[in-house]
């Protein structure tokens, strides 16, 4: 820790400014109050809307079952100042000032929680009918498209592509999903796990085209690199997201290979009195022995508690969670816990062609990750076993009728 941080840490900070009003930002502000912080808390958000949760955007909000997904937080009662519709433009750590489009904002402690932004498909800027799905405004633009039951092409068979295709099919749209790789979820799961999921598209009435690259998009048509022309009243692009950190250029704050803020195990950045949390930050995992960049809701929920504890300073806390996420797609509830990249063996529980199954990843005989499809009990038990560093008996683990907690070695 720098001398400046030590000096400032001797007294409780008076002003905490949180840049970003998504899940990570809101939860940081709330956690500060819950942990007894009595100074000023200012929450700055780029969007004009009351802060909201993102998962419902691809489900209830998109289908018109809910108008919005605003957080149930009484910011006024908690003494949290909201500055909405305010873009952050930079930060000057030496001056302890955050630059915004409305002018500089001084801070004692700054929390960077600006999340991630969707990757745009090159050449689609300004093409009518091309959509992203990240914000409430995106969902509101897409809702009438689904209501009119248009022909829709989804570019990308990742998590967001699958969730949007699910909603579009539920709305009665004709859906074609194009994926450049040979399977869905290519960046997230090994081939043997992701390939069985390809059948889910056809089961729902959607068309999945793999090895399909978009050459360009014209109004009403998606042209693939093999010359195929797919009719498309609307195109939804879901080809990934990147940390929303371009505004930090020139700040001196260290960024990683993906543009994420490089944080330490207490979620402190390289700049004094600046923390980073959520989709925009990576952190070192002692549990997994490598740096993790986790773009999922649970990380944005859990990390703020660590940030708040370290700002308040009574009990310094390290951040080393078991990553967790879930997805609803094509009538299936998919959950994942852990980090399978370090595994050296895989154990299946159940038949992946069936409605309920799970995959367990082991390093040695220690459970390090689990994917559960329609088996929430496996996930709940498996998450606790991963946290405990439990060793498993692979033979017992392979029996889907046996509770996972009773398959320990």
CSV table of C-alpha atoms in Angstrom, one decimal:
chain,number,residue,atom,x,y,z
A,1,UNK,CA,0.0,0.0,0.0
A,2,UNK,CA,1.3,3.5,-0.8
A,3,UNK,CA,2.2,6.0,1.9
A,4,UNK,CA,-0.7,8.1,0.6
A,5,UNK,CA,-3.1,5.2,1.1
A,6,UNK,CA,-1.8,4.6,4.6
A,7,UNK,CA,-2.2,8.3,5.5
A,8,UNK,CA,-5.7,8.4,4.2
A,9,UNK,CA,-6.6,5.1,5.8
A,10,UNK,CA,-5.8,6.5,9.2
A,11,UNK,CA,-9.1,8.3,9.2
A,12,UNK,CA,-12.4,7.2,7.8
A,13,UNK,CA,-13.0,8.7,4.3
A,14,UNK,CA,-15.6,11.4,4.2
A,15,UNK,CA,-16.6,11.1,0.5
A,16,UNK,CA,-17.1,7.9,-1.5
A,17,UNK,CA,-17.9,8.3,-5.2
A,18,UNK,CA,-19.1,5.3,-7.1
A,19,UNK,CA,-18.8,5.4,-10.9
A,20,UNK,CA,-21.5,3.2,-12.4
A,21,UNK,CA,-25.1,2.6,-11.3
A,22,UNK,CA,-25.6,-1.0,-12.2
A,23,UNK,CA,-25.7,-4.0,-9.8
A,24,UNK,CA,-22.1,-3.5,-8.7
A,25,UNK,CA,-22.4,0.2,-8.1
A,26,UNK,CA,-25.7,0.1,-6.3
A,27,UNK,CA,-24.6,-2.8,-4.1
A,28,UNK,CA,-21.4,-1.0,-3.2
A,29,UNK,CA,-23.4,2.1,-2.1
A,30,UNK,CA,-25.9,0.0,-0.1
A,31,UNK,CA,-23.1,-2.2,1.5
A,32,UNK,CA,-21.3,1.0,2.7
A,33,UNK,CA,-24.4,2.0,4.6
A,34,UNK,CA,-25.0,-1.5,5.9
A,35,UNK,CA,-21.4,-1.6,7.2
A,36,UNK,CA,-21.8,1.7,9.0
A,37,UNK,CA,-20.2,4.2,6.7
A,38,UNK,CA,-21.5,7.6,7.6
A,39,UNK,CA,-19.8,9.9,5.1
A,40,UNK,CA,-21.3,11.0,1.8
A,41,UNK,CA,-22.0,8.4,-0.9
A,42,UNK,CA,-22.5,9.6,-4.5
A,43,UNK,CA,-23.6,7.1,-7.1
A,44,UNK,CA,-23.1,8.3,-10.7
A,45,UNK,CA,-24.8,6.6,-13.6
A,46,UNK,CA,-24.6,7.2,-17.4
A,47,UNK,CA,-28.3,6.3,-18.0
A,48,UNK,CA,-31.2,8.6,-17.0
A,49,UNK,CA,-33.2,5.7,-15.6
A,50,UNK,CA,-33.6,4.8,-12.0
A,51,UNK,CA,-30.9,2.1,-11.4
A,52,UNK,CA,-32.1,-1.3,-12.5
A,53,UNK,CA,-31.1,-5.0,-12.7
A,54,UNK,CA,-30.1,-6.4,-16.1
A,55,UNK,CA,-31.1,-10.1,-16.1
A,56,UNK,CA,-34.9,-9.3,-16.5
A,57,UNK,CA,-34.1,-7.3,-19.7
A,58,UNK,CA,-33.7,-10.5,-21.7
A,59,UNK,CA,-36.8,-12.1,-20.1
A,60,UNK,CA,-39.7,-10.3,-18.5
A,61,UNK,CA,-39.0,-6.8,-19.7
A,62,UNK,CA,-38.3,-7.9,-23.3
A,63,UNK,CA,-41.6,-9.9,-23.4
A,64,UNK,CA,-43.6,-7.0,-21.9
A,65,UNK,CA,-44.3,-8.9,-18.6
A,66,UNK,CA,-42.6,-6.1,-16.7
A,67,UNK,CA,-42.1,-2.4,-17.5
A,68,UNK,CA,-38.7,-2.2,-15.9
A,69,UNK,CA,-36.5,-3.9,-13.4
A,70,UNK,CA,-35.6,-1.0,-11.0
A,71,UNK,CA,-33.8,-2.0,-7.8
A,72,UNK,CA,-36.0,-1.9,-4.7
A,73,UNK,CA,-33.7,0.5,-2.9
A,74,UNK,CA,-34.7,3.7,-1.1
A,75,UNK,CA,-31.6,5.7,-2.0
A,76,UNK,CA,-33.0,8.8,-0.3
A,77,UNK,CA,-33.5,7.0,3.0
A,78,UNK,CA,-30.0,5.6,2.8
A,79,UNK,CA,-28.5,9.0,2.2
A,80,UNK,CA,-27.2,8.0,-1.2
A,81,UNK,CA,-26.9,10.8,-3.7
A,82,UNK,CA,-27.9,9.8,-7.3
A,83,UNK,CA,-26.5,11.6,-10.3
A,84,UNK,CA,-28.1,10.0,-13.3
A,85,UNK,CA,-27.7,10.7,-17.0
A,86,UNK,CA,-24.1,11.7,-16.2
A,87,UNK,CA,-21.2,10.2,-18.2
A,88,UNK,CA,-17.9,9.8,-16.6
A,89,UNK,CA,-15.0,11.0,-18.7
A,90,UNK,CA,-11.9,10.4,-16.8
A,91,UNK,CA,-10.2,10.4,-13.4
A,92,UNK,CA,-7.2,12.2,-12.0
A,93,UNK,CA,-6.0,10.1,-9.1
A,94,UNK,CA,-3.3,12.6,-8.0
A,95,UNK,CA,-6.0,15.2,-7.6
A,96,UNK,CA,-8.6,12.8,-6.2
A,97,UNK,CA,-11.1,14.1,-8.8
A,98,UNK,CA,-13.5,12.2,-11.1
A,99,UNK,CA,-14.2,14.0,-14.4
A,100,UNK,CA,-17.7,13.9,-15.7
A,101,UNK,CA,-19.6,15.7,-18.5
A,102,UNK,CA,-21.1,17.9,-15.7
A,103,UNK,CA,-17.7,18.8,-14.3
A,104,UNK,CA,-15.2,17.4,-11.8
A,105,UNK,CA,-16.4,15.5,-8.7
A,106,UNK,CA,-13.9,15.3,-5.8
A,107,UNK,CA,-13.6,12.1,-3.8
A,108,UNK,CA,-11.7,10.6,-0.9
A,109,UNK,CA,-12.4,7.1,-2.3
A,110,UNK,CA,-13.5,6.2,-5.8
A,111,UNK,CA,-15.1,2.9,-6.8
A,112,UNK,CA,-15.0,2.0,-10.5
A,113,UNK,CA,-18.1,0.0,-11.3
A,114,UNK,CA,-18.8,0.9,-14.9
A,115,UNK,CA,-19.5,-2.7,-15.9
A,116,UNK,CA,-19.1,-4.0,-19.5
A,117,UNK,CA,-20.4,-2.8,-22.9
A,118,UNK,CA,-21.5,-5.1,-25.8
A,119,UNK,CA,-19.1,-5.7,-28.7
A,120,UNK,CA,-20.5,-4.2,-31.8
A,121,UNK,CA,-20.4,-6.0,-35.1
A,122,UNK,CA,-18.1,-4.1,-37.5
A,123,UNK,CA,-19.9,-2.3,-40.3
A,124,UNK,CA,-23.3,-2.3,-38.6
A,125,UNK,CA,-23.2,1.3,-37.2
A,126,UNK,CA,-26.3,3.1,-38.5
A,127,UNK,CA,-27.7,0.1,-40.3
A,128,UNK,CA,-31.5,0.1,-39.6
A,129,UNK,CA,-32.9,-2.9,-37.7
A,130,UNK,CA,-29.6,-3.9,-36.0
A,131,UNK,CA,-29.9,-4.1,-32.2
A,132,UNK,CA,-27.9,-4.8,-29.1
A,133,UNK,CA,-29.4,-6.0,-25.8
A,134,UNK,CA,-27.6,-4.5,-22.8
A,135,UNK,CA,-29.7,-1.6,-21.5
A,136,UNK,CA,-33.3,-0.9,-20.7
A,137,UNK,CA,-33.6,1.3,-23.8
A,138,UNK,CA,-32.3,-1.6,-25.9
A,139,UNK,CA,-35.0,-3.9,-24.4
A,140,UNK,CA,-37.7,-1.3,-25.0
A,141,UNK,CA,-36.7,-0.9,-28.6
A,142,UNK,CA,-36.8,-4.7,-29.1
A,143,UNK,CA,-40.1,-5.3,-27.3
A,144,UNK,CA,-42.3,-4.1,-30.3
A,145,UNK,CA,-40.1,-6.1,-32.7
A,146,UNK,CA,-41.0,-9.3,-30.8
A,147,UNK,CA,-44.6,-8.3,-30.5
A,148,UNK,CA,-44.9,-8.0,-34.3
A,149,UNK,CA,-43.5,-11.5,-34.6
A,150,UNK,CA,-40.8,-10.5,-37.0
A,151,UNK,CA,-38.2,-12.7,-38.7
A,152,UNK,CA,-35.1,-12.3,-36.5
A,153,UNK,CA,-31.5,-13.2,-37.0
A,154,UNK,CA,-29.3,-13.5,-33.8
A,155,UNK,CA,-25.6,-13.1,-34.3
A,156,UNK,CA,-23.8,-15.2,-31.7
A,157,UNK,CA,-24.8,-18.3,-29.8
A,158,UNK,CA,-23.4,-17.3,-26.4
A,159,UNK,CA,-25.5,-16.8,-23.2
A,160,UNK,CA,-27.2,-13.6,-24.3
A,161,UNK,CA,-27.9,-14.9,-27.8
A,162,UNK,CA,-29.5,-18.0,-26.4
A,163,UNK,CA,-31.6,-16.1,-23.9
A,164,UNK,CA,-32.8,-13.6,-26.5
A,165,UNK,CA,-33.6,-16.5,-29.0
A,166,UNK,CA,-35.6,-18.1,-26.2
A,167,UNK,CA,-37.7,-15.0,-25.6
A,168,UNK,CA,-38.1,-14.4,-29.4
A,169,UNK,CA,-39.4,-18.0,-29.9
A,170,UNK,CA,-41.8,-17.5,-26.9
A,171,UNK,CA,-43.1,-14.4,-28.6
A,172,UNK,CA,-43.7,-16.4,-31.8
A,173,UNK,CA,-40.9,-15.0,-34.0
A,174,UNK,CA,-39.0,-17.0,-36.6
A,175,UNK,CA,-35.5,-17.1,-35.3
A,176,UNK,CA,-32.2,-18.0,-36.9
A,177,UNK,CA,-29.0,-17.9,-34.8
A,178,UNK,CA,-25.7,-17.7,-36.7
A,179,UNK,CA,-22.5,-18.7,-34.9
A,180,UNK,CA,-19.0,-18.5,-36.3
A,181,UNK,CA,-17.7,-21.4,-34.2
A,182,UNK,CA,-18.8,-25.1,-34.5
A,183,UNK,CA,-21.0,-25.0,-31.5
A,184,UNK,CA,-22.8,-22.7,-29.0
A,185,UNK,CA,-21.0,-21.2,-26.0
A,186,UNK,CA,-17.6,-21.8,-27.6
A,187,UNK,CA,-15.9,-19.3,-25.4
A,188,UNK,CA,-17.5,-20.5,-22.2
A,189,UNK,CA,-17.7,-24.3,-22.2
A,190,UNK,CA,-15.6,-27.2,-23.6
A,191,UNK,CA,-16.9,-28.8,-26.8
A,192,UNK,CA,-18.2,-32.0,-25.3
A,193,UNK,CA,-20.4,-30.0,-22.9
A,194,UNK,CA,-21.6,-27.3,-25.3
A,195,UNK,CA,-22.4,-29.6,-28.3
A,196,UNK,CA,-25.4,-31.3,-26.6
A,197,UNK,CA,-26.9,-27.9,-26.1
A,198,UNK,CA,-27.0,-27.3,-29.9
A,199,UNK,CA,-30.1,-29.6,-30.0
A,200,UNK,CA,-32.0,-27.2,-27.8
A,201,UNK,CA,-32.3,-24.7,-30.6
A,202,UNK,CA,-34.1,-27.1,-32.9
A,203,UNK,CA,-36.3,-28.4,-30.1
A,204,UNK,CA,-37.6,-24.8,-29.6
A,205,UNK,CA,-38.1,-24.2,-33.3
A,206,UNK,CA,-35.1,-22.0,-33.8
A,207,UNK,CA,-32.5,-22.6,-36.5
A,208,UNK,CA,-28.9,-22.7,-35.4
A,209,UNK,CA,-26.3,-22.2,-38.2
A,210,UNK,CA,-22.7,-22.9,-37.0
A,211,UNK,CA,-19.5,-22.2,-39.0
A,212,UNK,CA,-21.5,-19.1,-40.2
A,213,UNK,CA,-19.7,-15.7,-40.4
A,214,UNK,CA,-21.5,-12.5,-41.2
A,215,UNK,CA,-20.1,-10.8,-44.3
A,216,UNK,CA,-22.3,-7.8,-44.0
A,217,UNK,CA,-25.8,-6.6,-43.1
A,218,UNK,CA,-28.1,-4.8,-45.4
A,219,UNK,CA,-31.6,-3.5,-44.5
A,220,UNK,CA,-33.7,-6.6,-44.1
A,221,UNK,CA,-31.0,-9.1,-45.0
A,222,UNK,CA,-28.0,-10.7,-43.2
A,223,UNK,CA,-25.4,-11.9,-45.8
A,224,UNK,CA,-23.1,-14.7,-44.7
A,225,UNK,CA,-19.5,-15.2,-46.0
A,226,UNK,CA,-20.7,-18.2,-48.0
A,227,UNK,CA,-23.1,-16.0,-49.9
A,228,UNK,CA,-26.3,-17.1,-48.0
A,229,UNK,CA,-28.8,-14.3,-47.6
A,230,UNK,CA,-31.0,-14.6,-44.5
A,231,UNK,CA,-34.2,-12.5,-44.3
A,232,UNK,CA,-34.2,-10.4,-41.2
A,233,UNK,CA,-36.7,-7.8,-40.1
A,234,UNK,CA,-34.4,-7.4,-37.1
A,235,UNK,CA,-30.8,-8.4,-36.2
A,236,UNK,CA,-29.7,-8.8,-32.6
A,237,UNK,CA,-26.0,-8.9,-32.0
A,238,UNK,CA,-24.7,-10.9,-29.1
A,239,UNK,CA,-21.0,-11.5,-29.8
A,240,UNK,CA,-19.6,-10.7,-26.4
A,241,UNK,CA,-18.9,-7.8,-24.1
A,242,UNK,CA,-15.8,-5.9,-22.9
A,243,UNK,CA,-15.1,-3.9,-19.8
A,244,UNK,CA,-16.4,-0.4,-20.1
A,245,UNK,CA,-13.1,1.2,-19.1
A,246,UNK,CA,-12.0,3.3,-22.1
A,247,UNK,CA,-12.8,6.4,-20.0
A,248,UNK,CA,-9.8,5.5,-17.8
A,249,UNK,CA,-7.2,6.0,-20.6
A,250,UNK,CA,-4.5,8.3,-19.4
A,251,UNK,CA,-5.4,7.9,-15.8
A,252,UNK,CA,-2.4,5.7,-14.9
A,253,UNK,CA,-4.7,3.0,-13.6
A,254,UNK,CA,-3.4,-0.4,-14.7
A,255,UNK,CA,-5.6,-2.2,-17.2
A,256,UNK,CA,-5.3,-5.9,-18.3
A,257,UNK,CA,-5.3,-7.7,-21.6
A,258,UNK,CA,-9.0,-7.4,-22.0
A,259,UNK,CA,-9.2,-3.7,-21.0
A,260,UNK,CA,-10.3,-4.6,-17.5
A,261,UNK,CA,-9.1,-2.8,-14.4
A,262,UNK,CA,-6.4,-4.9,-12.7
A,263,UNK,CA,-7.4,-5.1,-9.0
A,264,UNK,CA,-5.7,-6.9,-6.1
A,265,UNK,CA,-7.3,-9.4,-3.7
A,266,UNK,CA,-9.0,-6.5,-1.8
A,267,UNK,CA,-10.3,-5.1,-5.1
A,268,UNK,CA,-7.9,-2.1,-4.9
A,269,UNK,CA,-6.5,-0.7,-8.2
A,270,UNK,CA,-3.0,0.5,-8.9
A,271,UNK,CA,-4.1,4.1,-8.0
A,272,UNK,CA,-4.4,5.2,-4.3
A,273,UNK,CA,-7.9,5.2,-2.9
A,274,UNK,CA,-9.5,3.7,-6.1
A,275,UNK,CA,-11.3,0.4,-6.1
A,276,UNK,CA,-12.8,-1.6,-8.9
A,277,UNK,CA,-15.6,-4.1,-8.8
A,278,UNK,CA,-17.9,-6.1,-11.1
A,279,UNK,CA,-17.6,-6.8,-14.8
A,280,UNK,CA,-15.0,-4.1,-15.3
A,281,UNK,CA,-12.4,-5.6,-13.0
A,282,UNK,CA,-10.2,-8.8,-12.7
A,283,UNK,CA,-8.9,-10.1,-9.4
A,284,UNK,CA,-6.4,-12.8,-8.3
A,285,UNK,CA,-8.0,-16.0,-7.1
A,286,UNK,CA,-6.0,-17.9,-4.5
A,287,UNK,CA,-8.6,-20.7,-4.9
A,288,UNK,CA,-7.8,-21.2,-8.6
A,289,UNK,CA,-4.3,-19.8,-8.8
A,290,UNK,CA,-5.0,-17.3,-11.6
A,291,UNK,CA,-6.5,-14.0,-12.3
A,292,UNK,CA,-10.3,-14.1,-13.0
A,293,UNK,CA,-12.4,-11.7,-15.1
A,294,UNK,CA,-16.0,-12.7,-14.3
A,295,UNK,CA,-18.8,-11.1,-16.4
A,296,UNK,CA,-21.8,-12.4,-14.3
A,297,UNK,CA,-24.4,-11.0,-12.0
A,298,UNK,CA,-23.3,-12.8,-8.9
A,299,UNK,CA,-19.8,-11.3,-9.1
A,300,UNK,CA,-21.4,-7.8,-9.2
A,301,UNK,CA,-23.5,-8.8,-6.1
A,302,UNK,CA,-20.7,-10.3,-4.0
A,303,UNK,CA,-17.7,-8.0,-4.7
A,304,UNK,CA,-19.3,-4.8,-3.3
A,305,UNK,CA,-19.3,-6.3,0.2
A,306,UNK,CA,-15.5,-6.8,0.0
A,307,UNK,CA,-15.1,-3.2,-1.3
A,308,UNK,CA,-17.3,-1.7,1.4
A,309,UNK,CA,-15.4,-3.7,4.2
A,310,UNK,CA,-12.1,-2.4,2.9
A,311,UNK,CA,-13.3,1.2,2.7
A,312,UNK,CA,-14.7,1.1,6.2
A,313,UNK,CA,-11.5,-0.6,7.2
A,314,UNK,CA,-12.5,-2.4,10.4
A,315,UNK,CA,-11.9,-5.9,9.1
A,316,UNK,CA,-9.9,-5.9,5.8
A,317,UNK,CA,-11.3,-8.6,3.5
A,318,UNK,CA,-9.9,-10.5,0.6
A,319,UNK,CA,-12.1,-11.4,-2.4
A,320,UNK,CA,-11.9,-15.0,-3.6
A,321,UNK,CA,-15.4,-16.2,-4.5
A,322,UNK,CA,-16.6,-19.4,-6.2
A,323,UNK,CA,-17.9,-17.8,-9.5
A,324,UNK,CA,-21.6,-18.5,-10.1
A,325,UNK,CA,-24.1,-17.8,-12.9
A,326,UNK,CA,-27.3,-19.0,-14.2
A,327,UNK,CA,-29.2,-18.8,-17.5
A,328,UNK,CA,-32.8,-19.7,-18.6
A,329,UNK,CA,-32.8,-20.9,-22.2
A,330,UNK,CA,-35.2,-23.0,-24.3
A,331,UNK,CA,-37.1,-24.3,-21.3
A,332,UNK,CA,-34.0,-25.3,-19.3
A,333,UNK,CA,-32.5,-23.8,-16.2
A,334,UNK,CA,-28.7,-23.8,-16.5
A,335,UNK,CA,-26.4,-23.1,-13.5
A,336,UNK,CA,-22.7,-23.0,-13.2
A,337,UNK,CA,-20.3,-22.7,-10.3
A,338,UNK,CA,-16.5,-22.7,-10.2
A,339,UNK,CA,-13.8,-22.4,-12.8
A,340,UNK,CA,-13.2,-25.4,-14.9
A,341,UNK,CA,-10.1,-24.2,-16.7
A,342,UNK,CA,-7.8,-25.8,-14.1
A,343,UNK,CA,-9.6,-29.2,-14.2
A,344,UNK,CA,-7.9,-32.4,-15.4
A,345,UNK,CA,-10.9,-34.7,-15.5
A,346,UNK,CA,-14.7,-34.6,-16.1
A,347,UNK,CA,-17.5,-36.7,-14.6
A,348,UNK,CA,-21.0,-36.7,-16.1
A,349,UNK,CA,-24.1,-37.1,-14.0
A,350,UNK,CA,-27.0,-38.2,-16.2
A,351,UNK,CA,-27.6,-38.2,-20.0
A,352,UNK,CA,-27.0,-34.8,-21.7
A,353,UNK,CA,-29.7,-35.7,-24.3
A,354,UNK,CA,-32.2,-35.7,-21.4
A,355,UNK,CA,-33.9,-32.9,-19.5
A,356,UNK,CA,-31.7,-33.0,-16.4
A,357,UNK,CA,-28.0,-33.6,-16.2
A,358,UNK,CA,-24.8,-32.2,-14.7
A,359,UNK,CA,-21.1,-32.1,-15.4
A,360,UNK,CA,-18.5,-32.1,-12.7
A,361,UNK,CA,-14.9,-30.9,-13.2
A,362,UNK,CA,-12.2,-32.3,-10.9
A,363,UNK,CA,-8.5,-31.4,-10.3
A,364,UNK,CA,-7.1,-34.5,-8.9
A,365,UNK,CA,-10.2,-35.6,-7.0
A,366,UNK,CA,-11.1,-32.1,-5.8
A,367,UNK,CA,-14.3,-30.6,-7.2
A,368,UNK,CA,-13.5,-27.3,-8.9
A,369,UNK,CA,-16.5,-26.6,-11.1
A,370,UNK,CA,-20.0,-27.8,-11.9
A,371,UNK,CA,-22.6,-27.2,-14.6
A,372,UNK,CA,-26.1,-28.3,-13.8
A,373,UNK,CA,-29.0,-28.4,-16.2
A,374,UNK,CA,-32.3,-28.9,-14.4
A,375,UNK,CA,-30.6,-30.2,-11.3
A,376,UNK,CA,-30.6,-27.2,-8.9
A,377,UNK,CA,-29.8,-29.5,-5.9
A,378,UNK,CA,-26.6,-30.6,-7.5
A,379,UNK,CA,-25.6,-27.0,-8.0
A,380,UNK,CA,-26.4,-25.9,-4.4
A,381,UNK,CA,-24.5,-28.9,-2.9
A,382,UNK,CA,-21.7,-28.6,-5.5
A,383,UNK,CA,-21.1,-25.0,-4.8
A,384,UNK,CA,-20.7,-25.7,-1.1
A,385,UNK,CA,-18.3,-28.6,-1.8
A,386,UNK,CA,-16.2,-26.3,-4.1
A,387,UNK,CA,-16.0,-23.7,-1.4
A,388,UNK,CA,-14.9,-26.3,1.1
A,389,UNK,CA,-12.3,-27.8,-1.3
A,390,UNK,CA,-13.9,-31.2,-1.0
A,391,UNK,CA,-12.4,-34.3,-2.6
A,392,UNK,CA,-14.8,-36.6,-4.4
A,393,UNK,CA,-15.1,-40.3,-5.3
A,394,UNK,CA,-15.5,-40.2,-9.1
A,395,UNK,CA,-17.3,-43.5,-9.1
A,396,UNK,CA,-19.9,-42.3,-6.6
A,397,UNK,CA,-20.1,-38.9,-8.3
A,398,UNK,CA,-21.1,-40.5,-11.6
A,399,UNK,CA,-24.3,-41.9,-10.1
A,400,UNK,CA,-27.0,-39.2,-10.8
A,401,UNK,CA,-29.3,-40.8,-8.2
A,402,UNK,CA,-26.8,-40.2,-5.4
A,403,UNK,CA,-26.9,-36.8,-3.7
A,404,UNK,CA,-23.7,-35.0,-4.7
A,405,UNK,CA,-22.9,-34.3,-1.1
A,406,UNK,CA,-22.7,-38.0,-0.4
A,407,UNK,CA,-20.1,-38.6,-3.2
A,408,UNK,CA,-17.2,-37.3,-1.2
A,409,UNK,CA,-14.1,-39.4,-0.8
